Coordinates of C-alpha atoms and ligand atoms in Angstrom, one line a residue:
M6 CA 0.0 0.0 0.0
P7 CA 1.5 3.5 -0.8
A8 CA 2.6 5.6 2.1
T9 CA 0.6 8.6 1.0
P10 CA -2.8 8.7 -0.8
A11 CA -2.8 9.4 -4.5
W12 CA -3.3 13.1 -5.1
P13 CA -5.6 14.5 -6.4
P14 CA -8.1 11.9 -5.0
K15 CA -10.1 10.0 -7.6
S16 CA -13.6 11.3 -7.5
L17 CA -16.4 8.8 -7.8
P18 CA -18.7 8.7 -10.9
R19 CA -21.9 10.5 -10.1
L20 CA -25.1 9.7 -11.9
F21 CA -28.7 11.1 -12.0
V22 CA -31.4 8.4 -12.0
R23 CA -35.1 8.9 -12.4
Q24 CA -36.0 6.3 -9.7
R25 CA -36.6 7.5 -6.2
L26 CA -33.6 6.4 -4.0
G27 CA -33.4 5.1 -0.5
E28 CA -31.3 2.7 1.6
G29 CA -31.3 -0.8 0.2
V30 CA -33.1 0.1 -3.1
G31 CA -32.0 -1.7 -6.2
V32 CA -31.5 0.4 -9.4
E33 CA -31.7 -1.2 -12.8
L34 CA -29.8 1.1 -15.3
D35 CA -30.9 1.5 -18.8
A36 CA -28.6 0.5 -21.7
G37 CA -27.1 4.0 -22.1
Q38 CA -26.2 4.5 -18.5
A39 CA -24.9 0.8 -18.2
N40 CA -22.7 1.4 -21.2
Y41 CA -21.4 4.7 -19.8
L42 CA -20.5 3.2 -16.4
G43 CA -19.3 -0.2 -17.7
N44 CA -17.4 0.7 -20.9
V45 CA -16.5 4.4 -20.3
M46 CA -16.0 4.6 -16.6
R47 CA -14.9 0.9 -16.4
L48 CA -17.0 0.1 -13.3
K49 CA -17.2 -3.5 -12.3
A50 CA -19.3 -5.5 -9.8
G51 CA -18.3 -4.1 -6.3
S52 CA -17.4 -0.6 -7.6
D53 CA -18.7 2.4 -5.7
L54 CA -20.5 5.4 -7.2
L55 CA -22.8 8.3 -6.2
L56 CA -26.4 8.6 -7.3
F57 CA -29.0 11.4 -7.0
D58 CA -32.7 11.5 -8.0
G59 CA -33.3 15.3 -7.9
Q60 CA -35.3 15.0 -4.6
S61 CA -33.7 13.0 -1.9
G62 CA -30.1 14.2 -1.8
E63 CA -27.1 12.1 -2.8
W64 CA -26.5 8.4 -2.1
M65 CA -23.5 6.0 -2.1
A66 CA -24.2 3.0 -4.2
R67 CA -22.4 -0.1 -5.3
V68 CA -22.5 -2.1 -8.6
A69 CA -24.3 -5.3 -7.7
E70 CA -24.4 -7.0 -11.1
V71 CA -23.1 -6.4 -14.6
A72 CA -24.6 -8.1 -17.6
K73 CA -24.6 -7.3 -21.3
K74 CA -26.3 -3.9 -21.8
R75 CA -27.5 -4.0 -18.2
M76 CA -26.3 -3.1 -14.8
T77 CA -27.8 -3.3 -11.4
L78 CA -26.9 -1.1 -8.5
S79 CA -27.6 -1.3 -4.8
V80 CA -28.1 1.9 -2.9
E81 CA -26.2 2.1 0.5
Q82 CA -26.3 5.2 2.7
R83 CA -27.1 8.8 2.1
T84 CA -24.0 11.0 1.7
R85 CA -25.8 14.4 1.4
E86 CA -29.2 15.9 2.1
A87 CA -30.8 17.7 -0.9
E88 CA -29.5 21.3 -1.1
E89 CA -31.7 24.4 -1.0
V90 CA -31.4 26.1 -4.4
P91 CA -31.9 29.9 -4.3
D92 CA -35.3 30.8 -5.8
V93 CA -33.9 32.4 -8.9
W94 CA -35.2 31.7 -12.5
L95 CA -33.5 32.7 -15.7
A96 CA -35.8 33.8 -18.5
F97 CA -33.7 34.0 -21.7
A98 CA -34.6 34.5 -25.4
P99 CA -33.1 31.4 -27.1
V100 CA -30.1 32.1 -29.2
K101 CA -28.3 29.8 -31.7
R102 CA -28.1 26.2 -30.6
T103 CA -24.5 26.0 -29.5
Q104 CA -24.9 29.2 -27.4
T105 CA -28.1 28.0 -25.9
D106 CA -26.6 24.7 -24.9
W107 CA -23.7 26.5 -23.3
L108 CA -26.1 28.8 -21.4
V109 CA -28.0 25.9 -20.0
E110 CA -24.9 24.0 -18.9
K111 CA -23.4 27.1 -17.2
A112 CA -26.7 28.3 -15.6
T113 CA -27.1 24.8 -14.1
E114 CA -23.6 25.0 -12.6
L115 CA -24.3 28.4 -11.3
G116 CA -27.4 27.2 -9.5
A117 CA -30.5 28.5 -11.4
A118 CA -33.7 26.9 -10.2
R119 CA -35.6 27.2 -13.4
L120 CA -34.7 28.0 -17.0
I121 CA -37.4 29.6 -19.2
P122 CA -37.0 30.1 -22.9
V123 CA -38.8 33.3 -23.7
I124 CA -40.3 34.2 -27.1
T125 CA -39.7 37.9 -27.8
Q126 CA -40.3 39.8 -31.1
R127 CA -36.7 39.4 -32.1
T128 CA -36.1 35.8 -30.8
I129 CA -34.5 33.7 -33.5
A130 CA -37.2 31.3 -34.5
E131 CA -35.3 28.1 -34.0
R132 CA -37.1 25.2 -32.4
V133 CA -36.2 24.7 -28.8
R134 CA -35.5 21.1 -28.1
L135 CA -36.4 20.7 -24.4
D136 CA -35.3 17.1 -24.1
R137 CA -31.8 18.1 -25.4
L138 CA -31.6 21.0 -22.9
E139 CA -32.7 18.7 -20.1
A140 CA -30.0 16.2 -21.0
I141 CA -27.4 19.0 -20.9
A142 CA -28.7 20.2 -17.5
I143 CA -28.5 16.6 -16.1
E144 CA -24.9 16.2 -17.3
A145 CA -24.0 19.6 -15.7
A146 CA -25.7 18.7 -12.4
E147 CA -23.9 15.3 -12.3
Q148 CA -20.5 17.1 -12.9
C149 CA -21.0 20.0 -10.5
G150 CA -22.5 18.2 -7.5
R151 CA -26.0 19.5 -7.6
T152 CA -28.6 17.2 -6.0
R153 CA -31.6 19.0 -7.6
L154 CA -32.0 19.6 -11.3
P155 CA -33.1 23.0 -12.7
V156 CA -36.6 22.9 -14.2
I157 CA -36.4 23.3 -18.0
A158 CA -39.7 25.1 -18.7
E159 CA -41.8 25.1 -21.9
P160 CA -41.1 28.3 -23.9
L161 CA -43.3 31.2 -22.8
P162 CA -44.3 34.4 -24.5
L163 CA -42.7 37.5 -23.0
R164 CA -46.1 38.8 -21.8
T165 CA -46.6 35.7 -19.6
V166 CA -43.2 36.2 -17.9
I167 CA -43.9 39.9 -17.3
E168 CA -47.4 39.1 -15.8
D169 CA -45.9 36.9 -13.0
A170 CA -46.1 39.5 -10.3
E171 CA -45.2 37.1 -7.5
R172 CA -41.5 37.4 -8.3
T173 CA -39.1 40.4 -8.7
L174 CA -38.4 40.7 -12.4
Y175 CA -34.8 41.8 -12.9
F176 CA -34.7 43.0 -16.4
A177 CA -31.2 43.2 -18.1
D178 CA -31.6 46.5 -20.0
E179 CA -28.7 47.4 -22.3
T180 CA -30.1 51.0 -22.4
G181 CA -29.4 51.4 -18.6
G182 CA -30.7 50.5 -15.2
E183 CA -29.6 50.1 -11.6
R184 CA -26.2 48.6 -11.0
A185 CA -26.8 44.8 -10.9
A186 CA -24.7 44.3 -7.7
S187 CA -26.8 46.8 -5.7
A188 CA -30.2 45.9 -7.3
F189 CA -30.4 42.2 -6.5
K190 CA -32.1 41.4 -3.1
P191 CA -32.7 37.9 -1.7
G192 CA -36.2 36.5 -2.5
A193 CA -38.1 35.0 -5.4
A194 CA -36.5 36.5 -8.5
T195 CA -36.6 36.1 -12.3
I196 CA -33.7 37.4 -14.4
L197 CA -34.9 38.4 -17.9
V198 CA -32.4 38.7 -20.7
G199 CA -33.1 39.7 -24.3
P200 CA -32.2 38.2 -27.7
E201 CA -29.2 39.1 -29.8
G202 CA -31.2 41.9 -31.4
G203 CA -32.3 43.3 -28.0
F204 CA -35.9 44.1 -26.9
T205 CA -38.0 46.3 -29.1
D206 CA -39.0 49.7 -27.7
E207 CA -42.6 48.4 -27.3
E208 CA -41.3 45.4 -25.2
R209 CA -39.0 47.6 -23.1
A210 CA -41.9 49.9 -22.3
L211 CA -44.1 47.0 -21.4
I212 CA -41.5 45.5 -19.0
R213 CA -40.6 48.8 -17.4
A214 CA -44.3 49.5 -16.7
A215 CA -44.6 46.3 -14.5
P216 CA -44.4 47.4 -10.9
H217 CA -42.3 44.4 -9.9
A218 CA -39.8 45.0 -12.7
V219 CA -36.3 46.3 -11.8
P220 CA -34.2 47.3 -14.8
I221 CA -30.6 46.4 -14.2
S222 CA -27.3 47.4 -16.0
L223 CA -24.5 44.9 -16.5
G224 CA -21.9 47.5 -17.1
P225 CA -20.8 49.8 -20.0
R226 CA -20.3 47.1 -22.7
I227 CA -22.9 45.4 -24.8
L228 CA -22.7 41.7 -23.9
R229 CA -23.9 38.8 -26.0
A230 CA -27.2 37.5 -24.7
E231 CA -25.7 34.4 -23.2
T232 CA -22.8 36.3 -21.6
A233 CA -25.4 38.8 -20.1
A234 CA -27.5 35.9 -18.7
L235 CA -24.6 34.3 -17.0
A236 CA -23.1 37.6 -15.8
A237 CA -26.4 38.5 -14.2
L238 CA -26.9 35.1 -12.6
T239 CA -23.3 35.2 -11.2
T240 CA -23.9 38.6 -9.7
Y241 CA -27.2 37.5 -8.2
M242 CA -25.6 34.5 -6.6
A243 CA -22.8 36.6 -5.2
V244 CA -25.0 39.3 -3.6
A245 CA -28.3 37.6 -3.0
G246 CA -27.9 33.9 -3.7
D247 CA -26.0 31.1 -2.0
W248 CA -22.5 32.5 -2.4
R249 CA -23.1 35.1 0.2
Ligands
SAM30 N1 -28.8 44.6 -30.1 C1 -28.6 45.3 -28.9 C2 -27.8 46.5 -29.1 O1 -26.9 46.5 -30.0 O2 -28.0 47.5 -28.4 C3 -27.9 44.4 -27.9 C4 -28.6 43.2 -27.4 S1 -27.6 42.3 -26.3 C5 -26.6 41.4 -27.4 C6 -28.7 41.0 -25.7 C7 -29.3 41.2 -24.4 O3 -28.3 41.1 -23.4 C8 -30.0 42.5 -24.1 O4 -31.3 42.5 -24.6 C9 -29.9 42.6 -22.6 O5 -31.0 41.9 -22.0 C10 -28.6 42.0 -22.3 N2 -27.5 42.9 -22.2 C11 -26.3 43.0 -22.9 N3 -25.5 43.9 -22.5 C12 -26.1 44.5 -21.4 C13 -25.7 45.5 -20.4 N4 -24.5 46.1 -20.5 N5 -26.6 45.8 -19.4 C14 -27.8 45.1 -19.3 N6 -28.2 44.2 -20.2 C15 -27.4 43.8 -21.2

């Protein structure tokens, strides 16, 4: 046995499963997950791994049985309780596919509770593949240690997002607003970011007229839509979210 442990320590594979987890529960993996653990991560019977189901925290599990295209796991003890995710939603006008994928991955890592594609007058009319975005969010949650997944919501028209008066609507306005770092306060919040072409004057007036809307500025430069979304979310987490 070596005198000192190997450094950096090997981290355990971490997998999201749709089944509700608990001590002693058996988990039958589908062919895709079994292939990933068996052939990519090279797990064998007796190997340890971590599981989460999005609700009950994180669990240590062991590979019980490996068969062709199939793997059975046995859940042992809970390693972490489910975390409290700050109640912050990100409403974004979908951009091109690669940038939208990137935005969903990074917003998941940063801790957004819900991601809402918003249809604005200048939103690029590409179809939003929710199943694809959900798969990206799952992979990001597996990698970053989240125990809860962000909700990937159906696309909503801008008007519906504005009408939700239960939440403070922080509106990233490239024409000016309160400094983001002083504007954000703890509490239910939606961050709204516009499309590449920006909001129309009519949309901007509609948003600004909502009593729960707070226009925010993200500095003197015009940011790409996905940069603006992540800059706003990062600032929120630092001053009002769970980085405080
Ligand atoms: N086409 C617009 C223009 O040239 O003025 C720029 C739109 S910008 C690429 C996309 C979105 O990012 C904006 O609608 C806004 O929500 C956000 N954004 C970008 N830079 C910003 C800034 N400095 N402050 C606040 N929001 C910003």
